[in-house]
Amino acid sequence: MKYGAPVPRILAEGKGYIAVEHAGASLTRLSKDKSVTMAGKLMACRAAGQALARLHGMGLAHGRPAFRDMCWDGRQIRFIDFEYFVATKAGRLRKARDLSIAILSALSQGSTGPRFAYNVLSAYYAAWDRNPKALPVPCPVQVQNGQPRF
């Protein structure tokens, strides 16, 4: 089934193997690369948030989108390692779990982790504002002032 999900193209496959095109450096590797500017790293983090929102907007969840499973080639984020992927429409819980894993993975990248997490999350929610019905709601319970709880 084709969704147009942000994943590398399959080059070859056979019994027990699959080969995909190079998708770029993982965000884990990129975050540690001293030759990449902070601006470049934050751009990749924003692209990761947008790509995750796009995946969720398709009704899909990655299953474990850690920084090591998101690759940046300087233009786009592509997801790899879908070992926890379930080929059914993803509900809010699976999407929320994806987002939580991505944020925790960003936070685990050392002293700059909070900046990475902020950029992933802000880009995700910017995309969420454009397509709110497709993405998870932080908490569906309304409080007295009418604002959702976080």
Coordinates of N, CA, C and O in Angstrom, one line a residue:
M1 N 0.8 -1.2 0.0 CA 0.0 0.0 0.0 C 0.9 1.2 0.0 O 1.8 1.3 0.7
K2 N 0.6 2.2 -0.8 CA 1.4 3.4 -0.9 C 0.7 4.6 -0.2 O -0.5 4.8 -0.5
Y3 N 1.4 5.3 0.6 CA 0.9 6.4 1.3 C 1.6 7.7 1.0 O 1.1 8.8 1.3
G4 N 2.8 7.6 0.4 CA 3.6 8.8 0.2 C 4.3 9.2 1.5 O 4.7 10.3 1.7
A5 N 4.5 8.2 2.4 CA 5.2 8.5 3.7 C 6.7 8.8 3.5 O 7.3 8.4 2.5
P6 N 7.2 9.7 4.4 CA 8.6 10.1 4.3 C 9.6 8.9 4.7 O 10.1 8.9 5.8
V7 N 9.8 8.0 3.7 CA 10.7 6.9 3.9 C 11.7 6.8 2.7 O 11.4 7.3 1.6
P8 N 12.8 6.1 2.9 CA 13.7 5.9 1.8 C 13.1 4.9 0.7 O 12.3 4.1 1.1
R9 N 13.5 5.1 -0.5 CA 13.0 4.2 -1.6 C 13.7 2.9 -1.4 O 14.9 2.8 -1.2
I10 N 12.9 1.8 -1.7 CA 13.4 0.5 -1.7 C 14.2 0.2 -3.0 O 13.6 0.4 -4.1
L11 N 15.4 -0.2 -2.9 CA 16.3 -0.5 -4.1 C 16.2 -1.9 -4.4 O 16.2 -2.3 -5.6
A12 N 16.2 -2.8 -3.4 CA 16.2 -4.2 -3.7 C 15.6 -4.9 -2.5 O 15.8 -4.4 -1.3
E13 N 15.0 -6.1 -2.7 CA 14.5 -6.9 -1.6 C 14.5 -8.3 -2.0 O 14.5 -8.7 -3.1
G14 N 14.6 -9.2 -1.0 CA 14.6 -10.6 -1.2 C 14.3 -11.3 0.1 O 14.0 -10.7 1.1
K15 N 14.5 -12.6 0.1 CA 14.2 -13.4 1.3 C 15.2 -13.0 2.3 O 16.4 -13.3 2.2
G16 N 14.8 -12.4 3.4 CA 15.6 -12.1 4.5 C 16.4 -10.8 4.4 O 17.2 -10.5 5.3
Y17 N 16.2 -10.0 3.4 CA 16.9 -8.7 3.3 C 16.0 -7.6 2.6 O 15.1 -8.0 1.8
I18 N 16.4 -6.4 2.8 CA 15.8 -5.3 2.1 C 16.9 -4.2 2.0 O 17.6 -4.0 3.0
A19 N 17.1 -3.6 0.9 CA 18.1 -2.5 0.7 C 17.3 -1.3 0.3 O 16.5 -1.3 -0.6
V20 N 17.7 -0.2 1.0 CA 17.0 1.1 0.7 C 18.1 2.1 0.3 O 19.3 2.0 0.7
E21 N 17.7 3.2 -0.3 CA 18.6 4.3 -0.7 C 19.1 4.9 0.6 O 18.5 4.9 1.6
H22 N 20.3 5.6 0.4 CA 20.8 6.3 1.6 C 19.9 7.5 1.9 O 19.5 8.2 1.1
A23 N 19.5 7.5 3.2 CA 18.6 8.6 3.6 C 19.2 9.7 4.3 O 18.5 10.6 4.8
G24 N 20.5 9.7 4.5 CA 21.2 10.7 5.2 C 21.7 10.2 6.6 O 21.5 9.1 6.9
A25 N 22.2 11.2 7.4 CA 22.6 10.8 8.7 C 21.5 10.8 9.7 O 20.5 11.6 9.6
S26 N 21.6 9.9 10.6 CA 20.5 9.9 11.7 C 20.6 11.1 12.5 O 21.7 11.8 12.6
L27 N 19.5 11.5 13.1 CA 19.6 12.7 14.0 C 20.5 12.5 15.1 O 21.1 13.5 15.6
T28 N 20.6 11.3 15.6 CA 21.6 11.0 16.7 C 23.0 11.4 16.2 O 23.7 12.1 16.9
R29 N 23.4 10.9 15.1 CA 24.7 11.2 14.5 C 24.9 12.7 14.2 O 25.9 13.3 14.6
L30 N 23.8 13.3 13.6 CA 23.9 14.7 13.3 C 24.0 15.6 14.5 O 24.8 16.5 14.5
S31 N 23.3 15.2 15.6 CA 23.4 16.0 16.8 C 24.7 16.0 17.5 O 25.1 17.0 18.2
K32 N 25.6 15.0 17.2 CA 26.9 14.9 17.8 C 28.0 15.5 16.8 O 29.1 15.6 17.2
D33 N 27.6 15.7 15.6 CA 28.6 16.2 14.6 C 29.0 17.6 14.8 O 28.2 18.5 14.6
K34 N 30.2 17.8 15.1 CA 30.7 19.2 15.4 C 30.9 20.0 14.1 O 31.0 21.3 14.2
S35 N 30.9 19.4 13.0 CA 31.0 20.2 11.7 C 29.6 20.7 11.3 O 29.6 21.6 10.4
V36 N 28.5 20.3 11.9 CA 27.2 20.8 11.6 C 26.9 22.0 12.6 O 27.0 21.8 13.8
T37 N 26.4 23.1 12.0 CA 26.1 24.2 12.9 C 24.9 23.9 13.7 O 24.1 23.1 13.3
M38 N 24.7 24.7 14.8 CA 23.5 24.5 15.6 C 22.2 24.9 14.7 O 21.2 24.2 14.8
A39 N 22.3 25.9 13.9 CA 21.2 26.2 13.0 C 20.8 25.0 12.1 O 19.7 24.8 11.9
G40 N 21.8 24.3 11.6 CA 21.6 23.2 10.8 C 20.9 22.0 11.5 O 20.0 21.4 11.0
K41 N 21.4 21.8 12.8 CA 20.8 20.8 13.6 C 19.3 21.1 14.0 O 18.5 20.3 13.9
L42 N 19.1 22.4 14.3 CA 17.7 22.8 14.6 C 16.8 22.7 13.4 O 15.6 22.4 13.5
M43 N 17.3 23.0 12.2 CA 16.5 22.9 11.0 C 16.1 21.4 10.8 O 15.0 21.1 10.5
A44 N 17.0 20.5 11.1 CA 16.7 19.1 10.9 C 15.7 18.7 12.0 O 14.8 17.9 11.7
C45 N 15.8 19.2 13.2 CA 14.8 18.9 14.2 C 13.4 19.4 13.8 O 12.4 18.7 14.0
R46 N 13.3 20.6 13.3 CA 12.0 21.1 12.8 C 11.5 20.2 11.7 O 10.3 19.9 11.6
A47 N 12.4 19.8 10.8 CA 11.9 18.9 9.7 C 11.4 17.6 10.3 O 10.4 17.0 9.7
A48 N 12.0 17.1 11.3 CA 11.6 15.9 12.0 C 10.2 16.0 12.5 O 9.3 15.1 12.4
G49 N 9.9 17.2 13.2 CA 8.6 17.4 13.7 C 7.5 17.5 12.6 O 6.5 16.9 12.7
Q50 N 7.9 18.1 11.5 CA 7.0 18.2 10.4 C 6.7 16.9 9.8 O 5.6 16.5 9.4
A51 N 7.8 16.1 9.6 CA 7.7 14.7 9.0 C 6.8 13.8 9.9 O 6.0 13.0 9.3
L52 N 7.0 13.9 11.2 CA 6.2 13.1 12.1 C 4.7 13.5 12.0 O 3.8 12.6 11.9
A53 N 4.5 14.8 11.9 CA 3.1 15.2 11.8 C 2.5 14.8 10.5 O 1.3 14.4 10.4
R54 N 3.3 14.8 9.4 CA 2.8 14.4 8.1 C 2.5 12.9 8.1 O 1.5 12.4 7.6
L55 N 3.4 12.1 8.8 CA 3.1 10.6 8.9 C 1.8 10.4 9.7 O 1.0 9.6 9.3
H56 N 1.6 11.1 10.8 CA 0.4 11.0 11.6 C -0.8 11.5 10.8 O -1.9 10.9 10.9
G57 N -0.6 12.5 10.0 CA -1.7 13.0 9.2 C -2.2 12.0 8.1 O -3.4 12.0 7.7
M58 N -1.4 11.0 7.8 CA -1.7 9.9 6.9 C -2.4 8.8 7.6 O -2.8 7.8 7.0
G59 N -2.6 9.0 8.9 CA -3.2 7.9 9.7 C -2.2 6.8 10.1 O -2.6 5.7 10.5
L60 N -0.9 7.1 10.0 CA 0.1 6.1 10.3 C 0.9 6.5 11.6 O 1.0 7.7 11.9
A61 N 1.5 5.6 12.3 CA 2.4 5.8 13.4 C 3.6 5.0 13.1 O 3.6 3.9 12.6
H62 N 4.8 5.6 13.4 CA 6.1 4.9 13.2 C 6.2 3.7 14.2 O 6.6 2.6 13.8
G63 N 5.9 3.9 15.4 CA 6.1 2.8 16.4 C 7.2 3.1 17.4 O 7.1 2.8 18.6
R64 N 8.3 3.7 16.9 CA 9.4 4.1 17.8 C 10.3 5.1 17.0 O 11.4 4.8 16.6
P65 N 9.8 6.3 16.8 CA 10.6 7.3 16.1 C 11.7 8.0 16.9 O 11.7 9.2 17.2
A66 N 12.7 7.2 17.3 CA 13.8 7.8 18.1 C 14.7 8.5 17.1 O 14.6 8.4 15.9
F67 N 15.6 9.4 17.6 CA 16.5 10.1 16.8 C 17.3 9.2 15.9 O 17.7 9.6 14.7
R68 N 17.6 8.0 16.3 CA 18.4 7.1 15.5 C 17.6 6.6 14.3 O 18.1 6.0 13.3
D69 N 16.3 6.7 14.3 CA 15.4 6.2 13.3 C 14.9 7.3 12.3 O 14.0 7.1 11.5
M70 N 15.4 8.6 12.5 CA 15.0 9.7 11.6 C 16.3 10.1 11.0 O 17.3 10.5 11.6
C71 N 16.3 10.2 9.6 CA 17.5 10.5 8.9 C 17.3 11.8 8.1 O 16.3 12.1 7.5
W72 N 18.4 12.6 8.1 CA 18.4 14.0 7.5 C 19.4 14.0 6.4 O 20.6 13.8 6.7
D73 N 19.0 14.3 5.2 CA 19.9 14.4 4.1 C 20.2 15.9 3.7 O 20.8 16.1 2.6
G74 N 19.8 16.8 4.5 CA 20.0 18.2 4.2 C 18.8 18.9 3.6 O 18.7 20.1 3.5
R75 N 17.8 18.0 3.2 CA 16.6 18.5 2.5 C 15.3 18.0 3.2 O 14.4 18.7 3.3
Q76 N 15.4 16.8 3.6 CA 14.2 16.2 4.2 C 14.5 15.1 5.3 O 15.6 14.5 5.2
I77 N 13.6 14.8 6.1 CA 13.7 13.7 7.1 C 13.0 12.5 6.5 O 11.9 12.6 5.9
R78 N 13.6 11.4 6.6 CA 13.0 10.1 6.2 C 13.2 9.1 7.4 O 14.2 9.1 8.1
F79 N 12.1 8.3 7.6 CA 12.1 7.4 8.7 C 12.6 6.0 8.3 O 12.4 5.6 7.2
I80 N 13.3 5.4 9.2 CA 13.8 4.0 9.0 C 13.4 3.2 10.2 O 12.9 3.7 11.1
D81 N 13.7 1.9 10.1 CA 13.5 1.0 11.3 C 12.0 1.0 11.8 O 11.7 1.4 12.9
F82 N 11.1 0.5 11.0 CA 9.7 0.4 11.4 C 9.4 -0.9 12.1 O 8.4 -1.5 11.8
E83 N 10.3 -1.4 12.9 CA 10.1 -2.7 13.5 C 8.8 -2.8 14.4 O 8.3 -3.8 14.7
Y84 N 8.4 -1.6 14.9 CA 7.2 -1.6 15.8 C 6.0 -1.1 15.0 O 5.0 -0.8 15.6
F85 N 6.1 -0.9 13.7 CA 5.0 -0.4 12.9 C 3.9 -1.4 12.9 O 4.1 -2.6 12.8
V86 N 2.6 -0.9 12.9 CA 1.4 -1.8 12.8 C 0.7 -1.2 11.6 O 0.4 0.0 11.5
A87 N 0.4 -2.1 10.6 CA -0.2 -1.6 9.4 C -1.7 -1.5 9.5 O -2.5 -2.0 8.7
T88 N -2.2 -0.7 10.5 CA -3.6 -0.4 10.7 C -3.6 1.1 10.9 O -2.6 1.7 11.3
K89 N -4.8 1.7 10.8 CA -4.9 3.2 11.0 C -4.5 3.4 12.5 O -5.0 2.8 13.4
A90 N -3.6 4.4 12.6 CA -3.1 4.7 14.0 C -4.1 5.7 14.7 O -4.5 6.7 14.1
G91 N -4.4 5.3 15.9 CA -5.2 6.2 16.7 C -4.4 7.2 17.5 O -3.2 7.3 17.4
R92 N -5.1 8.0 18.3 CA -4.4 9.0 19.1 C -3.4 8.5 20.0 O -2.3 9.1 20.2
L93 N -3.6 7.3 20.6 CA -2.6 6.8 21.6 C -1.3 6.5 20.9 O -0.2 6.8 21.4
R94 N -1.4 5.8 19.8 CA -0.1 5.5 19.0 C 0.6 6.7 18.5 O 1.8 6.8 18.5
K95 N -0.2 7.7 18.1 CA 0.5 9.0 17.6 C 1.1 9.7 18.8 O 2.2 10.2 18.7
A96 N 0.4 9.7 19.9 CA 0.9 10.4 21.1 C 2.2 9.7 21.6 O 3.2 10.3 22.0
R97 N 2.2 8.3 21.5 CA 3.4 7.6 21.9 C 4.5 7.9 21.0 O 5.7 8.1 21.4
D98 N 4.3 8.0 19.7 CA 5.3 8.4 18.7 C 5.9 9.7 19.1 O 7.1 9.9 19.2
L99 N 5.1 10.7 19.4 CA 5.5 12.0 19.7 C 6.3 12.0 21.0 O 7.4 12.7 21.1
S100 N 5.9 11.3 22.0 CA 6.6 11.2 23.2 C 8.0 10.6 23.0 O 9.0 11.1 23.6
I101 N 8.1 9.5 22.3 CA 9.4 8.9 22.0 C 10.3 9.9 21.3 O 11.5 10.0 21.6
A102 N 9.8 10.6 20.3 CA 10.6 11.5 19.6 C 11.2 12.6 20.5 O 12.3 13.0 20.5
I103 N 10.3 13.1 21.4 CA 10.7 14.2 22.3 C 11.7 13.6 23.4 O 12.7 14.3 23.6
L104 N 11.5 12.5 23.9 CA 12.4 11.9 24.9 C 13.7 11.6 24.2 O 14.8 11.8 24.8
S105 N 13.7 11.2 22.9 CA 15.0 10.9 22.2 C 15.7 12.2 22.0 O 16.9 12.3 22.2
A106 N 15.0 13.3 21.7 CA 15.7 14.6 21.5 C 16.3 15.0 22.9 O 17.4 15.5 22.9
L107 N 15.5 14.9 23.9 CA 16.0 15.3 25.3 C 17.3 14.5 25.7 O 18.1 15.0 26.5
S108 N 17.4 13.3 25.2 CA 18.6 12.5 25.6 C 19.9 12.8 24.8 O 20.9 12.2 25.0
Q109 N 19.8 13.8 24.0 CA 21.0 14.2 23.2 C 22.0 15.1 23.9 O 22.8 15.8 23.2
G110 N 22.0 15.2 25.2 CA 23.0 16.0 25.9 C 22.4 17.3 26.2 O 21.2 17.6 26.3
S111 N 23.3 18.3 26.4 CA 22.9 19.6 26.9 C 22.1 20.4 25.9 O 21.4 21.3 26.3
T112 N 22.2 20.1 24.6 CA 21.4 20.7 23.6 C 20.0 20.0 23.4 O 19.2 20.5 22.6
G113 N 19.8 18.9 24.1 CA 18.6 18.1 23.9 C 17.3 19.0 24.1 O 16.4 18.8 23.3
P114 N 17.2 19.8 25.1 CA 16.0 20.6 25.2 C 15.7 21.5 24.0 O 14.5 21.7 23.6
R115 N 16.7 22.1 23.4 CA 16.5 22.9 22.2 C 16.0 22.0 21.1 O 15.2 22.4 20.3
F116 N 16.6 20.8 21.0 CA 16.2 19.9 19.9 C 14.7 19.5 20.1 O 13.9 19.5 19.2
A117 N 14.3 19.2 21.4 CA 13.0 18.8 21.7 C 12.0 19.9 21.4 O 10.9 19.7 20.8
Y118 N 12.4 21.1 21.8 CA 11.5 22.3 21.5 C 11.2 22.4 20.0 O 10.1 22.7 19.6
N119 N 12.2 22.3 19.2 CA 12.1 22.5 17.8 C 11.3 21.3 17.1 O 10.5 21.6 16.3
V120 N 11.5 20.1 17.6 CA 10.6 19.0 17.1 C 9.2 19.2 17.4 O 8.3 19.2 16.6
L121 N 8.9 19.6 18.7 CA 7.6 19.7 19.2 C 6.9 21.0 18.6 O 5.7 20.9 18.1
S122 N 7.6 22.1 18.5 CA 7.0 23.3 17.9 C 6.6 23.1 16.4 O 5.6 23.5 15.9
A123 N 7.5 22.4 15.7 CA 7.2 22.1 14.3 C 6.1 21.2 14.1 O 5.2 21.3 13.2
Y124 N 6.0 20.2 15.0 CA 4.9 19.2 15.0 C 3.6 19.9 15.2 O 2.6 19.8 14.4
Y125 N 3.5 20.8 16.2 CA 2.3 21.5 16.5 C 2.0 22.6 15.5 O 0.8 22.9 15.3
A126 N 2.9 23.1 14.8 CA 2.7 24.1 13.7 C 1.9 23.3 12.6 O 1.0 23.8 12.0
A127 N 2.4 22.1 12.3 CA 1.7 21.3 11.3 C 0.4 20.8 11.8 O -0.6 20.7 11.1
W128 N 0.3 20.6 13.1 CA -1.0 20.2 13.8 C -2.0 21.3 13.6 O -3.2 21.0 13.3
D129 N -1.6 22.5 13.7 CA -2.6 23.6 13.5 C -3.1 23.7 12.1 O -4.2 24.1 11.9
R130 N -2.4 23.2 11.2 CA -2.9 23.1 9.8 C -3.8 22.0 9.5 O -4.6 22.0 8.6
N131 N -3.7 20.9 10.3 CA -4.5 19.7 10.1 C -4.9 19.1 11.4 O -4.5 18.0 11.7
P132 N -5.7 19.8 12.2 CA -5.9 19.4 13.6 C -6.7 18.0 13.8 O -6.4 17.3 14.8
K133 N -7.5 17.6 12.9 CA -8.3 16.4 13.1 C -7.4 15.2 12.9 O -7.8 14.1 13.3
A134 N -6.3 15.3 12.2 CA -5.5 14.1 11.9 C -4.4 13.8 12.9 O -3.9 12.7 12.9
L135 N -4.2 14.7 13.9 CA -3.1 14.6 14.8 C -3.6 14.4 16.2 O -4.8 14.8 16.5
P136 N -2.8 13.9 17.1 CA -3.3 13.7 18.5 C -3.5 15.0 19.3 O -2.9 16.0 19.0
V137 N -4.5 14.9 20.1 CA -4.8 16.0 21.0 C -4.1 15.7 22.3 O -4.1 14.6 22.8
P138 N -3.4 16.7 22.9 CA -2.7 16.5 24.2 C -3.6 15.9 25.3 O -3.2 15.0 25.9
C139 N -4.7 16.4 25.4 CA -5.7 15.9 26.4 C -7.1 16.3 26.0 O -7.3 17.5 25.9
P140 N -8.0 15.4 25.7 CA -9.3 15.8 25.2 C -10.2 16.4 26.2 O -11.3 16.9 25.9
V141 N -9.8 16.4 27.5 CA -10.7 16.9 28.6 C -10.5 18.4 28.6 O -9.5 19.0 28.7
Q142 N -11.7 19.1 28.6 CA -11.7 20.6 28.7 C -11.7 21.0 30.2 O -12.4 20.4 31.0
V143 N -10.9 22.0 30.5 CA -11.0 22.6 31.8 C -11.9 23.7 31.9 O -12.5 24.1 30.8
Q144 N -12.1 24.4 33.0 CA -13.2 25.4 33.1 C -13.0 26.6 32.2 O -14.0 27.1 31.7
N145 N -11.8 27.0 31.9 CA -11.6 28.1 31.0 C -11.7 27.7 29.5 O -11.5 28.6 28.7
G146 N -12.0 26.5 29.2 CA -12.2 26.1 27.8 C -10.9 25.6 27.1 O -11.0 25.3 26.0
Q147 N -9.8 25.7 27.8 CA -8.5 25.4 27.2 C -8.2 23.9 27.5 O -8.5 23.4 28.6
P148 N -7.6 23.2 26.5 CA -7.3 21.8 26.8 C -6.1 21.7 27.8 O -5.3 22.6 27.8
R149 N -6.1 20.7 28.6 CA -5.0 20.5 29.6 C -3.9 19.9 28.9 O -4.1 19.1 28.0
F150 N -2.7 20.1 29.3 CA -1.5 19.5 28.8 C -0.9 18.6 29.8 O -0.9 18.8 31.0

